């Protein structure tokens, strides 16, 4: 069994040389990483920024961790130099040298000042693990802050530039705060973006979303929720401003179309009122709906729209035109429905006349034009349909009686009698 000391079995020369080579490689790798961290743009920004909130709190801890990391590295480097000096005393190390080297390379002999207490001792291997922990946590914070600063402020600035262009465009068409909702929206977006940029610059870690399950430094993404919401709001406002611009370009044509639609509605209502008088004179025992006059409010709003155009108040004209266009179409539809309802009895009379003449032509074609019953019933139905006022209910029954008589004579199935029909 080999000689032992508190650090374990005494290492032989080959073990010592392999350990020194491994620790030397780790020293170089750690030094390279530390220098990269020292020169990292994110770390320099954190060091010089006026931080607030969660970033201020976490950077204070990370800055202390980086200071401790350098202290650990200096202690590690010093211990490695001591071990190399002992090994370089002679080509073939003595047992005393090997015992001392074993203690340095494996024992907890590396004292790190300021590590929570006045000092704390580590083995070189444990110290490497400790430095890796400190480095990973510090790098994670630096990378996260740098990622937010690299992504969000530039995007906010671009959106702010677009916001200024939209504000100028809005002002040109009269869209201003307090006068139009879109103007108020632009003010709100401006305030939000200004506050957002200030918060991102002073507290970037408040806008960082770590990746779930990721252990890599800087695993995650910037939180763009507020930015995305304001970008969508600005896009909505921009579309509204463009709609106002479109109004400025085609306002006159739209006003002409509006006047035409309302004029057609008025003419249709006038036709319906005339038709109602005709129906009351020609059709008896019929409920004819009353035809209302054209609504004056639409003409008043149309006049207001023309005045808005004259005064170049495009932001007021835009919503008014949209509402008027829909109301004008509704009014034209109402006028047409009134005309249809009023003239329905005349349409019924015309359908009965057509049906009566069609059956007369049919029976004449088949040689029954002189049939006494058919002639009698035809004359009765025709007298009723061509007299004024015409009782549609009685006239319809007369046409049905003629139709059934013709069908019986021609040997075709009879027309079903309804509850109002009379037996022949």
CSV table of C-alpha atoms in Angstrom, one decimal:
chain,number,residue,atom,x,y,z
A,1,UNK,CA,0.0,0.0,0.0
A,2,UNK,CA,1.4,3.4,-1.0
A,3,UNK,CA,2.3,6.2,1.4
A,4,UNK,CA,-0.7,8.5,2.2
A,5,UNK,CA,-1.2,12.0,3.5
A,6,UNK,CA,-4.4,14.0,4.4
A,7,UNK,CA,-5.0,14.5,0.7
A,8,UNK,CA,-5.0,10.8,-0.1
A,9,UNK,CA,-2.4,8.5,-1.6
A,10,UNK,CA,0.8,10.3,-2.7
A,11,UNK,CA,0.8,10.9,-6.4
A,12,UNK,CA,3.7,9.7,-8.5
A,13,UNK,CA,5.5,11.8,-11.0
A,14,UNK,CA,3.3,10.8,-14.0
A,15,UNK,CA,0.1,11.5,-12.1
A,16,UNK,CA,1.5,14.9,-11.0
A,17,UNK,CA,2.5,15.8,-14.6
A,18,UNK,CA,-0.9,14.7,-16.0
A,19,UNK,CA,-2.7,16.7,-13.3
A,20,UNK,CA,-0.6,19.8,-14.0
A,21,UNK,CA,-1.2,19.5,-17.7
A,22,UNK,CA,-5.0,19.2,-17.1
A,23,UNK,CA,-5.1,22.1,-14.6
A,24,UNK,CA,-3.0,24.2,-17.0
A,25,UNK,CA,-5.4,23.7,-19.8
A,26,UNK,CA,-8.3,24.5,-17.6
A,27,UNK,CA,-6.4,27.7,-16.4
A,28,UNK,CA,-6.1,28.8,-20.0
A,29,UNK,CA,-9.7,28.1,-20.8
A,30,UNK,CA,-11.0,29.9,-17.7
A,31,UNK,CA,-8.7,32.9,-18.4
A,32,UNK,CA,-10.0,33.1,-22.0
A,33,UNK,CA,-13.6,33.0,-20.8
A,34,UNK,CA,-13.0,35.6,-18.1
A,35,UNK,CA,-11.3,38.0,-20.5
A,36,UNK,CA,-14.2,37.5,-22.9
A,37,UNK,CA,-16.7,38.2,-20.1
A,38,UNK,CA,-14.7,41.3,-19.1
A,39,UNK,CA,-14.8,42.6,-22.7
A,40,UNK,CA,-18.5,41.6,-23.3
A,41,UNK,CA,-20.5,44.6,-24.5
A,42,UNK,CA,-23.4,43.7,-22.2
A,43,UNK,CA,-21.2,43.7,-19.2
A,44,UNK,CA,-19.7,47.1,-20.1
A,45,UNK,CA,-23.2,48.5,-20.6
A,46,UNK,CA,-24.4,47.1,-17.3
A,47,UNK,CA,-21.3,48.6,-15.6
A,48,UNK,CA,-22.0,52.1,-16.9
A,49,UNK,CA,-25.8,52.2,-17.0
A,50,UNK,CA,-28.2,53.8,-14.5
A,51,UNK,CA,-30.0,50.7,-13.6
A,52,UNK,CA,-33.3,50.2,-11.8
A,53,UNK,CA,-35.6,47.5,-10.6
A,54,UNK,CA,-34.8,43.8,-11.0
A,55,UNK,CA,-31.7,44.5,-13.2
A,56,UNK,CA,-30.2,46.8,-10.5
A,57,UNK,CA,-30.7,44.2,-7.9
A,58,UNK,CA,-29.4,41.2,-10.0
A,59,UNK,CA,-26.4,43.2,-11.4
A,60,UNK,CA,-25.2,44.1,-7.9
A,61,UNK,CA,-25.1,40.4,-7.1
A,62,UNK,CA,-23.6,39.5,-10.4
A,63,UNK,CA,-20.9,42.2,-10.2
A,64,UNK,CA,-19.9,40.8,-6.7
A,65,UNK,CA,-19.9,37.3,-8.3
A,66,UNK,CA,-17.6,38.5,-11.1
A,67,UNK,CA,-15.2,40.1,-8.5
A,68,UNK,CA,-15.3,36.8,-6.5
A,69,UNK,CA,-14.7,34.9,-9.8
A,70,UNK,CA,-11.5,36.9,-10.4
A,71,UNK,CA,-10.4,36.3,-6.8
A,72,UNK,CA,-10.9,32.6,-7.3
A,73,UNK,CA,-9.0,32.7,-10.6
A,74,UNK,CA,-6.1,34.5,-9.0
A,75,UNK,CA,-6.0,32.0,-6.1
A,76,UNK,CA,-6.2,29.2,-8.6
A,77,UNK,CA,-3.4,30.6,-10.7
A,78,UNK,CA,-1.2,31.2,-7.7
A,79,UNK,CA,-1.7,27.6,-6.5
A,80,UNK,CA,-0.9,26.3,-10.0
A,81,UNK,CA,2.3,28.4,-10.2
A,82,UNK,CA,3.3,27.0,-6.8
A,83,UNK,CA,2.8,23.5,-7.9
A,84,UNK,CA,4.7,24.1,-11.1
A,85,UNK,CA,7.6,25.6,-9.2
A,86,UNK,CA,7.8,22.6,-6.9
A,87,UNK,CA,7.7,20.3,-9.9
A,88,UNK,CA,10.4,22.2,-11.7
A,89,UNK,CA,12.9,22.0,-8.8
A,90,UNK,CA,14.3,18.8,-10.1
A,91,UNK,CA,13.7,16.5,-13.0
A,92,UNK,CA,12.8,13.5,-10.8
A,93,UNK,CA,10.8,14.9,-7.9
A,94,UNK,CA,11.7,13.6,-4.4
A,95,UNK,CA,9.1,12.0,-2.2
A,96,UNK,CA,8.9,15.2,-0.1
A,97,UNK,CA,8.2,17.1,-3.3
A,98,UNK,CA,5.5,14.5,-4.3
A,99,UNK,CA,3.9,14.7,-0.9
A,100,UNK,CA,3.8,18.5,-1.1
A,101,UNK,CA,2.4,18.4,-4.7
A,102,UNK,CA,-0.2,15.9,-3.7
A,103,UNK,CA,-1.4,18.3,-1.0
A,104,UNK,CA,-1.5,21.2,-3.4
A,105,UNK,CA,-3.2,19.4,-6.3
A,106,UNK,CA,-5.7,17.3,-4.3
A,107,UNK,CA,-6.1,18.9,-0.9
A,108,UNK,CA,-8.3,21.8,0.1
A,109,UNK,CA,-5.4,24.2,0.3
A,110,UNK,CA,-6.5,27.1,-1.9
A,111,UNK,CA,-7.7,30.0,0.2
A,112,UNK,CA,-10.1,32.4,-1.5
A,113,UNK,CA,-10.5,35.8,0.3
A,114,UNK,CA,-13.9,37.4,0.6
A,115,UNK,CA,-15.9,34.3,-0.4
A,116,UNK,CA,-18.8,35.0,2.0
A,117,UNK,CA,-16.5,34.7,5.0
A,118,UNK,CA,-13.0,36.1,5.6
A,119,UNK,CA,-11.7,33.2,3.5
A,120,UNK,CA,-12.7,29.8,2.2
A,121,UNK,CA,-10.5,26.9,1.2
A,122,UNK,CA,-11.0,24.7,-1.9
A,123,UNK,CA,-9.2,22.0,-3.7
A,124,UNK,CA,-8.2,23.0,-7.2
A,125,UNK,CA,-10.9,20.8,-8.7
A,126,UNK,CA,-13.6,22.2,-6.5
A,127,UNK,CA,-12.4,25.7,-7.2
A,128,UNK,CA,-12.8,25.0,-10.9
A,129,UNK,CA,-16.4,23.9,-10.3
A,130,UNK,CA,-17.0,27.0,-8.2
A,131,UNK,CA,-15.6,29.3,-10.9
A,132,UNK,CA,-17.8,27.5,-13.5
A,133,UNK,CA,-20.9,28.2,-11.4
A,134,UNK,CA,-20.0,31.9,-10.9
A,135,UNK,CA,-19.2,32.3,-14.6
A,136,UNK,CA,-22.4,30.6,-15.9
A,137,UNK,CA,-24.6,32.7,-13.6
A,138,UNK,CA,-22.8,36.0,-14.5
A,139,UNK,CA,-22.7,35.3,-18.2
A,140,UNK,CA,-26.4,34.4,-18.2
A,141,UNK,CA,-27.3,37.8,-16.8
A,142,UNK,CA,-24.9,39.7,-19.1
A,143,UNK,CA,-26.2,37.9,-22.2
A,144,UNK,CA,-29.8,38.4,-21.2
A,145,UNK,CA,-29.4,42.1,-20.6
A,146,UNK,CA,-27.4,42.5,-23.9
A,147,UNK,CA,-30.0,40.6,-25.8
A,148,UNK,CA,-32.8,42.9,-24.6
A,149,UNK,CA,-30.7,46.0,-25.3
A,150,UNK,CA,-29.8,44.7,-28.7
A,151,UNK,CA,-33.4,43.9,-29.7
A,152,UNK,CA,-35.9,46.3,-28.1
A,153,UNK,CA,-34.5,49.8,-28.1
A,154,UNK,CA,-33.8,49.7,-31.8
A,155,UNK,CA,-37.2,48.3,-32.6
A,156,UNK,CA,-38.8,50.9,-30.4
A,157,UNK,CA,-36.9,53.7,-32.1
A,158,UNK,CA,-38.1,52.4,-35.5
A,159,UNK,CA,-41.6,52.3,-34.3
A,160,UNK,CA,-41.3,55.8,-32.8
A,161,UNK,CA,-40.1,57.1,-36.2
A,162,UNK,CA,-43.1,55.5,-37.9
A,163,UNK,CA,-45.2,57.0,-35.1
A,164,UNK,CA,-43.9,60.5,-36.0
A,165,UNK,CA,-44.6,60.0,-39.7
A,166,UNK,CA,-48.2,59.0,-38.8
A,167,UNK,CA,-48.6,61.9,-36.5
A,168,UNK,CA,-47.6,64.4,-39.2
A,169,UNK,CA,-50.0,62.6,-41.7
A,170,UNK,CA,-52.8,62.7,-39.1
A,171,UNK,CA,-52.2,66.4,-38.5
A,172,UNK,CA,-52.4,67.1,-42.2
A,173,UNK,CA,-56.0,65.7,-42.3
A,174,UNK,CA,-57.1,67.3,-39.0
A,175,UNK,CA,-56.8,64.3,-36.8
A,176,UNK,CA,-55.7,65.8,-33.5
A,177,UNK,CA,-55.9,64.9,-29.8
A,178,UNK,CA,-59.1,65.9,-28.3
A,179,UNK,CA,-60.8,66.2,-31.7
A,180,UNK,CA,-60.6,62.6,-33.0
A,181,UNK,CA,-60.2,59.2,-31.3
A,182,UNK,CA,-57.2,58.4,-33.5
A,183,UNK,CA,-55.4,61.5,-32.3
A,184,UNK,CA,-55.9,60.4,-28.7
A,185,UNK,CA,-54.6,57.0,-29.6
A,186,UNK,CA,-51.5,58.5,-31.1
A,187,UNK,CA,-50.9,60.4,-27.9
A,188,UNK,CA,-51.3,57.3,-25.8
A,189,UNK,CA,-48.9,55.3,-28.1
A,190,UNK,CA,-46.3,58.1,-27.8
A,191,UNK,CA,-46.5,58.1,-24.0
A,192,UNK,CA,-46.3,54.3,-23.8
A,193,UNK,CA,-43.3,54.0,-26.2
A,194,UNK,CA,-41.4,56.7,-24.4
A,195,UNK,CA,-41.9,55.0,-21.0
A,196,UNK,CA,-41.2,51.6,-22.5
A,197,UNK,CA,-37.9,52.7,-23.9
A,198,UNK,CA,-36.8,54.2,-20.6
A,199,UNK,CA,-37.8,51.1,-18.8
A,200,UNK,CA,-36.0,48.8,-21.2
A,201,UNK,CA,-32.8,50.9,-21.0
A,202,UNK,CA,-32.8,51.0,-17.2
A,203,UNK,CA,-34.2,47.6,-16.4
A,204,UNK,CA,-33.7,45.2,-19.3
A,205,UNK,CA,-34.0,42.1,-17.3
A,206,UNK,CA,-37.6,43.0,-16.5
A,207,UNK,CA,-38.2,42.3,-20.3
A,208,UNK,CA,-36.5,38.9,-20.4
A,209,UNK,CA,-38.3,35.6,-20.6
A,210,UNK,CA,-36.0,32.7,-19.7
A,211,UNK,CA,-36.4,29.6,-21.9
A,212,UNK,CA,-38.0,26.7,-20.0
A,213,UNK,CA,-35.7,23.8,-19.4
A,214,UNK,CA,-32.7,25.6,-20.9
A,215,UNK,CA,-29.4,25.6,-18.9
A,216,UNK,CA,-27.4,27.5,-21.5
A,217,UNK,CA,-26.3,31.0,-20.6
A,218,UNK,CA,-28.7,33.5,-22.1
A,219,UNK,CA,-31.4,31.0,-22.9
A,220,UNK,CA,-34.6,32.9,-23.5
A,221,UNK,CA,-36.0,35.8,-25.5
A,222,UNK,CA,-36.9,39.5,-25.0
A,223,UNK,CA,-40.5,40.1,-23.9
A,224,UNK,CA,-42.0,42.2,-26.7
A,225,UNK,CA,-45.6,42.1,-25.4
A,226,UNK,CA,-46.0,45.8,-24.8
A,227,UNK,CA,-44.1,46.7,-28.0
A,228,UNK,CA,-46.2,44.3,-30.1
A,229,UNK,CA,-49.4,45.8,-28.6
A,230,UNK,CA,-48.4,49.3,-29.4
A,231,UNK,CA,-47.3,48.3,-32.9
A,232,UNK,CA,-50.7,46.8,-33.6
A,233,UNK,CA,-52.4,50.0,-32.2
A,234,UNK,CA,-50.3,52.2,-34.4
A,235,UNK,CA,-51.1,50.0,-37.4
A,236,UNK,CA,-54.8,50.4,-36.7
A,237,UNK,CA,-54.4,54.2,-36.4
A,238,UNK,CA,-52.4,54.3,-39.6
A,239,UNK,CA,-55.2,52.4,-41.5
A,240,UNK,CA,-57.7,54.9,-40.1
A,241,UNK,CA,-55.7,57.8,-41.2
A,242,UNK,CA,-55.4,56.3,-44.7
A,243,UNK,CA,-59.1,55.9,-44.7
A,244,UNK,CA,-59.4,59.6,-44.0
A,245,UNK,CA,-56.9,60.4,-46.8
A,246,UNK,CA,-59.0,58.3,-49.1
A,247,UNK,CA,-62.1,60.3,-48.1
A,248,UNK,CA,-60.2,63.5,-49.0
A,249,UNK,CA,-59.4,62.0,-52.5
A,250,UNK,CA,-62.9,60.8,-53.4
A,251,UNK,CA,-65.2,62.8,-51.1
A,252,UNK,CA,-66.9,64.6,-54.0
A,253,UNK,CA,-67.6,61.4,-55.9
A,254,UNK,CA,-69.0,59.8,-52.8
A,255,UNK,CA,-71.2,62.8,-52.1
A,256,UNK,CA,-72.6,62.6,-55.6
A,257,UNK,CA,-73.4,58.9,-55.2
A,258,UNK,CA,-75.1,59.6,-51.9
A,259,UNK,CA,-77.3,62.3,-53.5
A,260,UNK,CA,-78.2,59.9,-56.3
A,261,UNK,CA,-79.1,57.1,-53.9
A,262,UNK,CA,-81.3,59.4,-51.8
A,263,UNK,CA,-82.8,60.9,-54.9
A,264,UNK,CA,-83.8,57.4,-56.1
A,265,UNK,CA,-85.2,56.6,-52.7
A,266,UNK,CA,-87.3,59.8,-52.8
A,267,UNK,CA,-88.6,59.0,-56.4
A,268,UNK,CA,-89.4,55.5,-55.3
A,269,UNK,CA,-91.4,56.8,-52.3
A,270,UNK,CA,-93.2,59.3,-54.6
A,271,UNK,CA,-94.0,56.4,-56.9
A,272,UNK,CA,-95.3,54.4,-54.0
A,273,UNK,CA,-97.5,57.2,-52.8
A,274,UNK,CA,-99.0,57.6,-56.4
A,275,UNK,CA,-99.5,53.8,-56.6
A,276,UNK,CA,-101.2,53.8,-53.3
A,277,UNK,CA,-103.8,56.3,-54.6
A,278,UNK,CA,-104.3,54.1,-57.7
A,279,UNK,CA,-104.7,51.0,-55.6
A,280,UNK,CA,-107.3,52.6,-53.3
A,281,UNK,CA,-109.2,53.7,-56.4
A,282,UNK,CA,-109.0,50.4,-58.3
A,283,UNK,CA,-109.0,47.7,-55.6
A,284,UNK,CA,-111.8,47.3,-53.1
A,285,UNK,CA,-111.6,45.8,-49.6
A,286,UNK,CA,-107.8,45.9,-49.4
A,287,UNK,CA,-105.5,47.1,-46.6
A,288,UNK,CA,-103.0,49.3,-48.3
A,289,UNK,CA,-100.0,50.4,-46.1
A,290,UNK,CA,-99.3,54.0,-45.6
A,291,UNK,CA,-96.2,55.4,-47.4
A,292,UNK,CA,-94.1,57.7,-45.2
A,293,UNK,CA,-92.2,60.6,-46.6
A,294,UNK,CA,-88.4,60.8,-47.0
A,295,UNK,CA,-86.6,61.4,-43.7
A,296,UNK,CA,-85.3,65.0,-43.5
A,297,UNK,CA,-82.5,64.0,-41.1
A,298,UNK,CA,-80.6,62.3,-43.9
A,299,UNK,CA,-80.7,65.4,-46.0
A,300,UNK,CA,-79.5,67.4,-43.1
A,301,UNK,CA,-76.6,65.0,-42.5
A,302,UNK,CA,-75.8,65.1,-46.2
A,303,UNK,CA,-75.7,68.9,-46.0
A,304,UNK,CA,-73.4,68.6,-43.0
A,305,UNK,CA,-71.1,66.3,-44.9
A,306,UNK,CA,-70.9,68.7,-47.8
A,307,UNK,CA,-70.0,71.5,-45.3
A,308,UNK,CA,-67.2,69.3,-43.8
A,309,UNK,CA,-65.8,68.8,-47.2
A,310,UNK,CA,-65.9,72.5,-48.0
A,311,UNK,CA,-64.0,73.2,-44.7
A,312,UNK,CA,-61.6,70.3,-45.3
A,313,UNK,CA,-62.6,68.6,-42.0
A,314,UNK,CA,-61.7,65.2,-43.4
A,315,UNK,CA,-61.5,63.5,-40.0
A,316,UNK,CA,-65.2,64.4,-39.4
A,317,UNK,CA,-66.3,63.7,-42.9
A,318,UNK,CA,-64.9,60.1,-42.9
A,319,UNK,CA,-67.1,58.5,-40.3
A,320,UNK,CA,-70.1,60.6,-41.4
A,321,UNK,CA,-69.8,59.5,-45.0
A,322,UNK,CA,-69.5,55.8,-44.0
A,323,UNK,CA,-72.7,56.1,-41.9
A,324,UNK,CA,-74.6,58.0,-44.5
A,325,UNK,CA,-73.7,55.5,-47.3
A,326,UNK,CA,-75.2,52.7,-45.2
A,327,UNK,CA,-78.2,54.7,-44.2
A,328,UNK,CA,-78.9,55.8,-47.8
A,329,UNK,CA,-78.8,52.2,-49.0
A,330,UNK,CA,-81.2,51.3,-46.2
A,331,UNK,CA,-83.5,54.1,-47.1
A,332,UNK,CA,-83.5,53.0,-50.8
A,333,UNK,CA,-84.3,49.5,-49.7
A,334,UNK,CA,-87.1,50.7,-47.5
A,335,UNK,CA,-88.6,52.8,-50.3
A,336,UNK,CA,-88.5,49.8,-52.7
A,337,UNK,CA,-90.2,47.6,-50.0
A,338,UNK,CA,-92.9,50.2,-49.6
A,339,UNK,CA,-93.5,50.3,-53.3
A,340,UNK,CA,-93.7,46.5,-53.4
A,341,UNK,CA,-96.1,46.3,-50.5
A,342,UNK,CA,-98.3,49.1,-51.9
A,343,UNK,CA,-98.5,47.6,-55.5
A,344,UNK,CA,-99.0,44.0,-54.3
A,345,UNK,CA,-102.8,44.1,-54.9
A,346,UNK,CA,-102.2,45.4,-58.5
A,347,UNK,CA,-99.8,42.5,-59.0
A,348,UNK,CA,-102.4,40.0,-57.8
A,349,UNK,CA,-105.0,41.5,-60.1
A,350,UNK,CA,-102.5,41.3,-63.0
A,351,UNK,CA,-101.7,37.7,-62.2
A,352,UNK,CA,-105.4,36.8,-62.1
A,353,UNK,CA,-106.0,38.6,-65.5
A,354,UNK,CA,-103.1,36.7,-67.0
A,355,UNK,CA,-104.3,33.4,-65.7
A,356,UNK,CA,-107.9,34.0,-67.0
A,357,UNK,CA,-106.7,34.9,-70.5
A,358,UNK,CA,-104.3,32.0,-70.6
A,359,UNK,CA,-107.1,29.5,-69.9
A,360,UNK,CA,-109.3,31.2,-72.4
A,361,UNK,CA,-106.6,30.8,-75.1
A,362,UNK,CA,-106.2,27.2,-74.2
A,363,UNK,CA,-109.8,26.2,-74.4
A,364,UNK,CA,-110.2,28.2,-77.7
A,365,UNK,CA,-107.2,26.3,-79.1
A,366,UNK,CA,-108.9,23.0,-78.3
A,367,UNK,CA,-112.3,24.1,-79.8
A,368,UNK,CA,-114.3,25.0,-76.7
A,369,UNK,CA,-114.4,28.7,-77.1
A,370,UNK,CA,-118.2,28.8,-77.6
A,371,UNK,CA,-119.0,26.6,-74.6
A,372,UNK,CA,-121.9,28.3,-72.8
A,373,UNK,CA,-120.7,27.7,-69.3
A,374,UNK,CA,-117.2,28.7,-70.0
A,375,UNK,CA,-118.4,31.9,-71.8
A,376,UNK,CA,-120.6,32.8,-68.9
A,377,UNK,CA,-117.9,32.2,-66.3
A,378,UNK,CA,-115.3,34.0,-68.3
A,379,UNK,CA,-117.5,37.1,-68.7
A,380,UNK,CA,-118.2,37.1,-65.0
A,381,UNK,CA,-114.5,36.9,-64.0
A,382,UNK,CA,-113.5,39.4,-66.7
A,383,UNK,CA,-116.1,41.9,-65.6
A,384,UNK,CA,-114.9,41.7,-62.0
A,385,UNK,CA,-111.2,42.0,-62.9
A,386,UNK,CA,-111.7,44.9,-65.3
A,387,UNK,CA,-114.1,46.8,-63.1
A,388,UNK,CA,-113.1,49.5,-60.5
A,389,UNK,CA,-112.9,49.1,-57.7
A,390,UNK,CA,-112.1,45.4,-58.0
A,391,UNK,CA,-112.8,43.0,-55.2
A,392,UNK,CA,-109.8,40.7,-55.4
A,393,UNK,CA,-111.3,38.0,-53.2
A,394,UNK,CA,-114.5,37.7,-55.3
A,395,UNK,CA,-112.6,38.1,-58.6
A,396,UNK,CA,-110.2,35.3,-57.6
A,397,UNK,CA,-113.1,33.0,-56.8
A,398,UNK,CA,-114.6,33.8,-60.2
A,399,UNK,CA,-111.3,33.0,-62.0
A,400,UNK,CA,-111.1,29.7,-60.0
A,401,UNK,CA,-114.6,28.7,-61.1
A,402,UNK,CA,-113.7,29.4,-64.7
A,403,UNK,CA,-110.5,27.4,-64.4
A,404,UNK,CA,-112.2,24.4,-62.8
A,405,UNK,CA,-114.9,24.4,-65.5
A,406,UNK,CA,-112.3,24.4,-68.2
A,407,UNK,CA,-110.3,21.6,-66.5
A,408,UNK,CA,-113.4,19.5,-66.2
A,409,UNK,CA,-114.2,20.1,-69.9
A,410,UNK,CA,-110.7,19.2,-70.9
A,411,UNK,CA,-110.5,16.2,-68.7
A,412,UNK,CA,-107.5,17.5,-66.7
A,413,UNK,CA,-107.2,17.3,-62.8
A,414,UNK,CA,-109.2,20.1,-61.2
A,415,UNK,CA,-107.6,22.9,-59.3
A,416,UNK,CA,-107.9,22.2,-55.5
A,417,UNK,CA,-110.5,24.3,-53.8
A,418,UNK,CA,-109.4,26.4,-50.9
A,419,UNK,CA,-111.5,27.3,-47.9
A,420,UNK,CA,-112.9,30.3,-49.8
A,421,UNK,CA,-113.8,28.3,-53.0
A,422,UNK,CA,-117.3,27.6,-54.1
A,423,UNK,CA,-118.6,24.3,-55.5
A,424,UNK,CA,-119.7,24.5,-59.2
